[in-house]
Short mmCIF file of C-alpha atoms in Angstrom, two decimals:
data_model
loop_
_atom_site.label_atom_id
_atom_site.label_comp_id
_atom_site.label_asym_id
_atom_site.label_seq_id
_atom_site.Cartn_x
_atom_site.Cartn_y
_atom_site.Cartn_z
CA HIS A 539 -63.27 -13.41 25.28
CA MET A 540 -59.63 -13.72 26.31
CA PRO A 541 -57.82 -16.43 24.32
CA ALA A 542 -56.51 -19.18 26.59
CA SER A 543 -53.32 -19.53 24.58
CA GLU A 544 -51.39 -16.51 25.84
CA LEU A 545 -50.54 -14.81 29.11
CA SER A 546 -52.43 -11.53 29.45
CA VAL A 547 -49.49 -9.53 30.79
CA ASP A 548 -51.16 -6.12 30.86
CA LEU A 549 -54.25 -7.39 32.66
CA HIS A 550 -52.24 -9.26 35.28
CA ALA A 551 -49.96 -6.28 35.88
CA GLY A 552 -52.99 -4.03 36.24
CA PHE A 553 -54.58 -6.44 38.71
CA VAL A 554 -51.48 -6.50 40.95
CA LYS A 555 -51.14 -2.72 40.82
CA ARG A 556 -54.79 -2.22 41.79
CA GLN A 557 -54.36 -4.42 44.85
CA SER A 558 -51.81 -1.93 46.17
CA GLU A 559 -54.01 1.08 45.45
CA ASP A 560 -57.51 -0.03 46.52
CA THR A 561 -56.92 0.60 50.21
CA ASP A 562 -60.59 0.98 51.14
CA THR A 563 -61.66 -2.55 50.22
CA ILE A 564 -62.56 -5.19 52.80
CA GLU A 565 -59.90 -7.48 51.31
CA TYR A 566 -57.21 -4.87 51.93
CA VAL A 567 -58.20 -4.52 55.57
CA LEU A 568 -58.53 -8.25 56.21
CA THR A 569 -55.05 -8.98 54.82
CA GLU A 570 -53.23 -6.31 56.82
CA HIS A 571 -51.52 -8.84 59.09
CA LEU A 572 -49.81 -10.58 56.14
CA ARG A 573 -49.26 -7.55 53.91
CA MET A 574 -45.47 -7.88 53.83
CA SER A 575 -45.67 -11.29 52.19
CA GLY A 576 -48.45 -10.09 49.87
CA VAL A 577 -46.23 -7.22 48.77
CA TYR A 578 -43.37 -9.62 48.11
CA TRP A 579 -45.48 -11.97 45.98
CA GLY A 580 -47.05 -9.07 44.10
CA LEU A 581 -43.70 -7.49 43.35
CA THR A 582 -42.21 -10.81 42.29
CA GLY A 583 -45.11 -11.24 39.88
CA MET A 584 -44.53 -7.77 38.48
CA HIS A 585 -40.82 -8.48 38.10
CA LEU A 586 -41.54 -11.69 36.19
CA LEU A 587 -43.95 -9.75 33.95
CA GLY A 588 -41.25 -7.15 33.30
CA ARG A 589 -43.39 -4.47 34.96
CA LEU A 590 -41.67 -3.84 38.30
CA ASP A 591 -41.10 -0.22 37.30
CA ASP A 592 -44.88 0.31 37.35
CA MET A 593 -44.72 0.20 41.15
CA ASP A 594 -43.62 2.95 43.55
CA GLY A 595 -40.34 1.36 44.55
CA ASP A 596 -39.14 4.12 46.85
CA GLY A 597 -42.48 4.25 48.64
CA ILE A 598 -42.54 0.47 49.08
CA VAL A 599 -39.00 0.37 50.45
CA ALA A 600 -39.81 3.15 52.90
CA TRP A 601 -42.95 1.27 54.04
CA VAL A 602 -40.98 -1.94 54.53
CA MET A 603 -38.59 -0.15 56.87
CA THR A 604 -41.49 1.15 59.01
CA CYS A 605 -42.27 -2.51 59.81
CA TRP A 606 -38.82 -3.20 61.27
CA HIS A 607 -38.41 -3.81 65.00
CA GLY A 608 -35.35 -3.14 67.12
CA CYS A 609 -35.09 -6.86 67.90
CA GLY A 610 -34.13 -7.42 64.26
CA GLY A 611 -37.39 -8.84 62.92
CA PHE A 612 -40.06 -7.38 60.65
CA GLY A 613 -43.81 -7.43 61.18
CA GLY A 614 -46.46 -8.17 58.56
CA SER A 615 -47.44 -4.48 58.52
CA GLU A 616 -46.94 -1.34 60.55
CA GLY A 617 -47.66 -1.94 64.23
CA HIS A 618 -47.62 -5.74 63.91
CA ASP A 619 -45.32 -8.01 65.90
CA PRO A 620 -42.18 -9.38 64.23
CA HIS A 621 -42.34 -12.84 62.68
CA VAL A 622 -39.83 -14.88 60.68
CA LEU A 623 -42.27 -15.14 57.73
CA TYR A 624 -42.44 -11.39 57.29
CA THR A 625 -38.78 -10.92 58.10
CA LEU A 626 -37.92 -13.07 55.08
CA SER A 627 -40.46 -11.25 52.90
CA ALA A 628 -39.01 -7.88 53.91
CA VAL A 629 -35.47 -9.01 53.10
CA GLN A 630 -36.68 -10.39 49.75
CA VAL A 631 -38.43 -7.12 48.85
CA LEU A 632 -35.31 -5.11 49.64
CA ALA A 633 -33.21 -7.59 47.64
CA LEU A 634 -35.60 -7.19 44.71
CA TYR A 635 -35.04 -3.42 44.81
CA ASP A 636 -31.30 -3.77 45.49
CA ARG A 637 -31.65 -1.94 48.81
CA MET A 638 -30.09 -4.50 51.14
CA ASP A 639 -27.87 -1.69 52.37
CA LEU A 640 -30.77 -0.57 54.58
CA LEU A 641 -30.71 -3.78 56.58
CA ASP A 642 -29.03 -4.29 59.95
CA ARG A 643 -27.86 -7.77 59.00
CA ASP A 644 -26.40 -8.62 62.38
CA ALA A 645 -29.62 -7.69 64.18
CA ILE A 646 -31.67 -9.76 61.75
CA ALA A 647 -29.31 -12.71 62.20
CA ARG A 648 -29.59 -12.46 65.99
CA TYR A 649 -33.39 -12.36 65.73
CA VAL A 650 -33.54 -15.43 63.48
CA ALA A 651 -31.06 -17.30 65.67
CA SER A 652 -33.18 -16.53 68.75
CA LEU A 653 -36.02 -18.52 67.19
CA GLN A 654 -34.05 -21.77 66.84
CA LEU A 655 -34.82 -24.50 69.38
CA PRO A 656 -32.36 -27.14 70.68
CA ASP A 657 -33.78 -29.80 68.31
CA GLY A 658 -32.91 -27.60 65.32
CA SER A 659 -36.46 -26.45 64.57
CA PHE A 660 -37.56 -22.81 64.44
CA THR A 661 -40.50 -21.03 65.97
CA GLY A 662 -42.20 -18.36 63.89
CA ASP A 663 -42.09 -15.75 66.63
CA GLU A 664 -41.84 -15.39 70.39
CA TRP A 665 -45.09 -17.33 70.93
CA GLY A 666 -43.58 -20.67 70.01
CA GLU A 667 -45.38 -22.21 67.01
CA VAL A 668 -43.04 -24.67 65.26
CA ASP A 669 -43.36 -25.42 61.55
CA THR A 670 -40.92 -26.41 58.81
CA ARG A 671 -42.06 -23.30 56.91
CA PHE A 672 -40.21 -21.33 59.56
CA SER A 673 -37.09 -23.45 59.05
CA TYR A 674 -37.14 -22.45 55.37
CA CYS A 675 -37.70 -18.80 56.21
CA ALA A 676 -34.85 -18.79 58.72
CA LEU A 677 -32.37 -20.50 56.40
CA SER A 678 -33.39 -18.42 53.37
CA CYS A 679 -33.15 -15.20 55.36
CA CYS A 680 -29.69 -16.01 56.72
CA LYS A 681 -28.51 -17.04 53.26
CA LEU A 682 -29.71 -13.77 51.69
CA ILE A 683 -28.03 -11.60 54.32
CA GLY A 684 -24.86 -13.70 54.37
CA ARG A 685 -25.13 -14.82 58.00
CA MET A 686 -25.49 -18.61 57.82
CA GLU A 687 -23.04 -18.94 60.69
CA ALA A 688 -25.58 -17.35 63.04
CA ILE A 689 -27.70 -20.51 63.16
CA ASN A 690 -27.00 -24.21 63.74
CA VAL A 691 -27.41 -25.42 60.17
CA GLU A 692 -26.58 -29.05 60.94
CA LYS A 693 -29.29 -29.30 63.59
CA ALA A 694 -31.72 -27.52 61.27
CA MET A 695 -31.06 -30.16 58.60
CA GLU A 696 -31.57 -32.97 61.11
CA TYR A 697 -34.90 -31.57 62.23
CA ILE A 698 -36.22 -31.26 58.68
CA ALA A 699 -35.06 -34.81 57.94
CA SER A 700 -37.10 -35.97 60.95
CA CYS A 701 -40.21 -34.62 59.21
CA LYS A 702 -39.77 -36.94 56.20
CA ASN A 703 -42.55 -39.45 55.56
CA PHE A 704 -42.75 -42.95 54.03
CA ASP A 705 -43.89 -41.46 50.70
CA GLY A 706 -40.77 -39.32 50.43
CA GLY A 707 -42.63 -36.11 51.29
CA PHE A 708 -42.43 -33.83 54.30
CA GLY A 709 -44.87 -32.43 56.83
CA CYS A 710 -44.95 -29.34 59.03
CA THR A 711 -43.69 -31.30 62.05
CA PRO A 712 -42.58 -34.95 62.53
CA GLY A 713 -45.50 -37.19 61.56
CA GLY A 714 -47.32 -34.41 59.73
CA GLU A 715 -49.02 -35.21 56.40
CA SER A 716 -47.01 -34.73 53.22
CA HIS A 717 -48.15 -31.58 51.44
CA ALA A 718 -46.77 -29.96 48.29
CA GLY A 719 -46.31 -26.55 49.89
CA GLN A 720 -44.60 -28.02 52.93
CA ILE A 721 -42.41 -30.16 50.69
CA PHE A 722 -41.13 -27.08 48.91
CA THR A 723 -40.19 -25.43 52.20
CA CYS A 724 -38.35 -28.55 53.34
CA VAL A 725 -36.59 -29.29 50.06
CA GLY A 726 -35.72 -25.61 49.67
CA ALA A 727 -34.35 -25.43 53.20
CA LEU A 728 -32.32 -28.60 52.70
CA ALA A 729 -30.92 -27.20 49.45
CA ILE A 730 -29.89 -23.95 51.14
CA GLY A 731 -28.29 -25.80 54.05
CA GLY A 732 -26.50 -28.41 51.95
CA GLY A 733 -28.70 -31.25 53.20
CA LEU A 734 -30.28 -32.66 50.03
CA GLN A 735 -28.81 -36.07 50.88
CA HIS A 736 -31.79 -36.41 53.20
CA VAL A 737 -34.15 -36.42 50.19
CA ASP A 738 -35.02 -39.55 48.20
CA ALA A 739 -35.23 -37.69 44.90
CA ASP A 740 -36.85 -40.53 42.93
CA LEU A 741 -39.45 -41.38 45.58
CA LEU A 742 -40.35 -37.74 46.24
CA GLY A 743 -40.15 -36.87 42.55
CA TRP A 744 -42.71 -39.57 41.82
CA TRP A 745 -45.03 -38.27 44.59
CA LEU A 746 -44.72 -34.76 43.17
CA CYS A 747 -45.35 -35.71 39.54
CA GLU A 748 -48.42 -37.68 40.67
CA ARG A 749 -49.89 -34.33 41.70
CA GLN A 750 -50.68 -33.66 38.03
CA VAL A 751 -54.33 -34.40 37.26
CA LYS A 752 -56.06 -35.06 33.93
CA ALA A 753 -56.89 -31.35 33.54
CA GLY A 754 -53.15 -30.65 33.42
CA GLY A 755 -52.95 -28.76 36.70
CA LEU A 756 -51.29 -29.79 39.94
CA ASN A 757 -52.84 -30.42 43.34
CA GLY A 758 -51.23 -30.21 46.76
CA ARG A 759 -52.21 -33.61 48.10
CA PRO A 760 -53.73 -36.83 46.72
CA GLU A 761 -57.46 -36.65 45.85
CA LYS A 762 -57.52 -32.83 45.88
CA LEU A 763 -58.50 -30.49 43.07
CA PRO A 764 -55.77 -28.73 41.03
CA ASP A 765 -54.87 -25.16 41.89
CA VAL A 766 -52.60 -22.72 40.09
CA CYS A 767 -50.59 -22.04 43.26
CA TYR A 768 -49.28 -25.60 43.29
CA SER A 769 -47.67 -24.94 39.92
CA TRP A 770 -45.15 -22.97 41.98
CA TRP A 771 -44.79 -25.28 44.99
CA VAL A 772 -44.52 -28.51 43.01
CA LEU A 773 -42.41 -27.17 40.13
CA SER A 774 -39.95 -25.51 42.50
CA SER A 775 -39.35 -28.79 44.29
CA LEU A 776 -39.08 -30.74 41.04
CA SER A 777 -36.59 -28.16 39.76
CA ILE A 778 -34.39 -28.53 42.85
CA LEU A 779 -34.58 -32.33 42.45
CA LYS A 780 -33.84 -32.03 38.69
CA ARG A 781 -37.07 -33.87 37.85
CA LEU A 782 -38.98 -31.17 35.91
CA HIS A 783 -39.21 -33.49 32.92
CA TRP A 784 -41.33 -35.91 34.93
CA ILE A 785 -44.52 -33.91 34.32
CA ASP A 786 -46.34 -32.79 31.18
CA GLN A 787 -45.23 -29.17 31.13
CA GLY A 788 -47.37 -28.26 28.12
CA ALA A 789 -50.53 -29.54 29.81
CA LEU A 790 -49.67 -27.57 32.95
CA ALA A 791 -49.10 -24.36 30.94
CA ARG A 792 -52.46 -24.78 29.22
CA PHE A 793 -54.17 -25.30 32.59
CA ILE A 794 -52.59 -22.13 33.98
CA LEU A 795 -53.67 -20.08 30.97
CA ARG A 796 -57.22 -21.43 31.22
CA CYS A 797 -57.36 -20.15 34.81
CA GLN A 798 -57.05 -16.54 33.68
CA ASP A 799 -60.21 -14.58 34.45
CA PRO A 800 -61.04 -11.97 31.76
CA GLN A 801 -64.01 -10.64 33.76
CA LYS A 802 -61.84 -9.70 36.72
CA ALA A 803 -59.12 -8.36 34.44
CA GLY A 804 -56.17 -10.39 35.54
CA GLY A 805 -57.48 -12.06 38.66
CA GLY A 806 -57.08 -15.81 38.56
#
């Protein structure tokens, strides 16, 4: 039985690598529309494990470029429409491999700018869904490609601030429920755009640290079960707010390690 006191690096790396190779599974087919983001998260995991070289970097970079559209955006996979989510993931993958030279930065900037509405919000694509996740993607993308001037940053900050709730958190649109994942996108976007003055760091920091449950893990909203993914969303926000010391980090680490699945060899 796998000891719950150490990170099983080899098993996790093997799990990520298999996900890119088992192309005949139902899971592979069902996730085609969001593959670009899946590739980004998988590669980031491999990088953190020190195993990025296990992946076919040249092949991945070539695949990413097949998902580019002339309008400047990237789709989630080959033949899929462009979307700001997958545009950011594509830029991040190329940044990870130090191949930003392949990008048409001006075209990407024009695409992202075309998604901004007069109130400062961003739609995800041409079909018009508005969500603060897209604000984060737009700002992060423009920051990475060095084209912040392409968008109205001040209006973007104002829109995100309008999504702040009484508990210090943020929702996907004004009035939307505070949620740990959404809070990261808003705090991250405000940090990128120089708008952290809109955040009540103590009030939000308290809401975030209250996400830690007795088991040591973090949940995404009050009264929900803990989930490993919120370790990222909550910790990232607390880090930006300089409030990481407000949670029991040791208890969280132990929870994460307990979530390792030895039967599925790295899946957790």
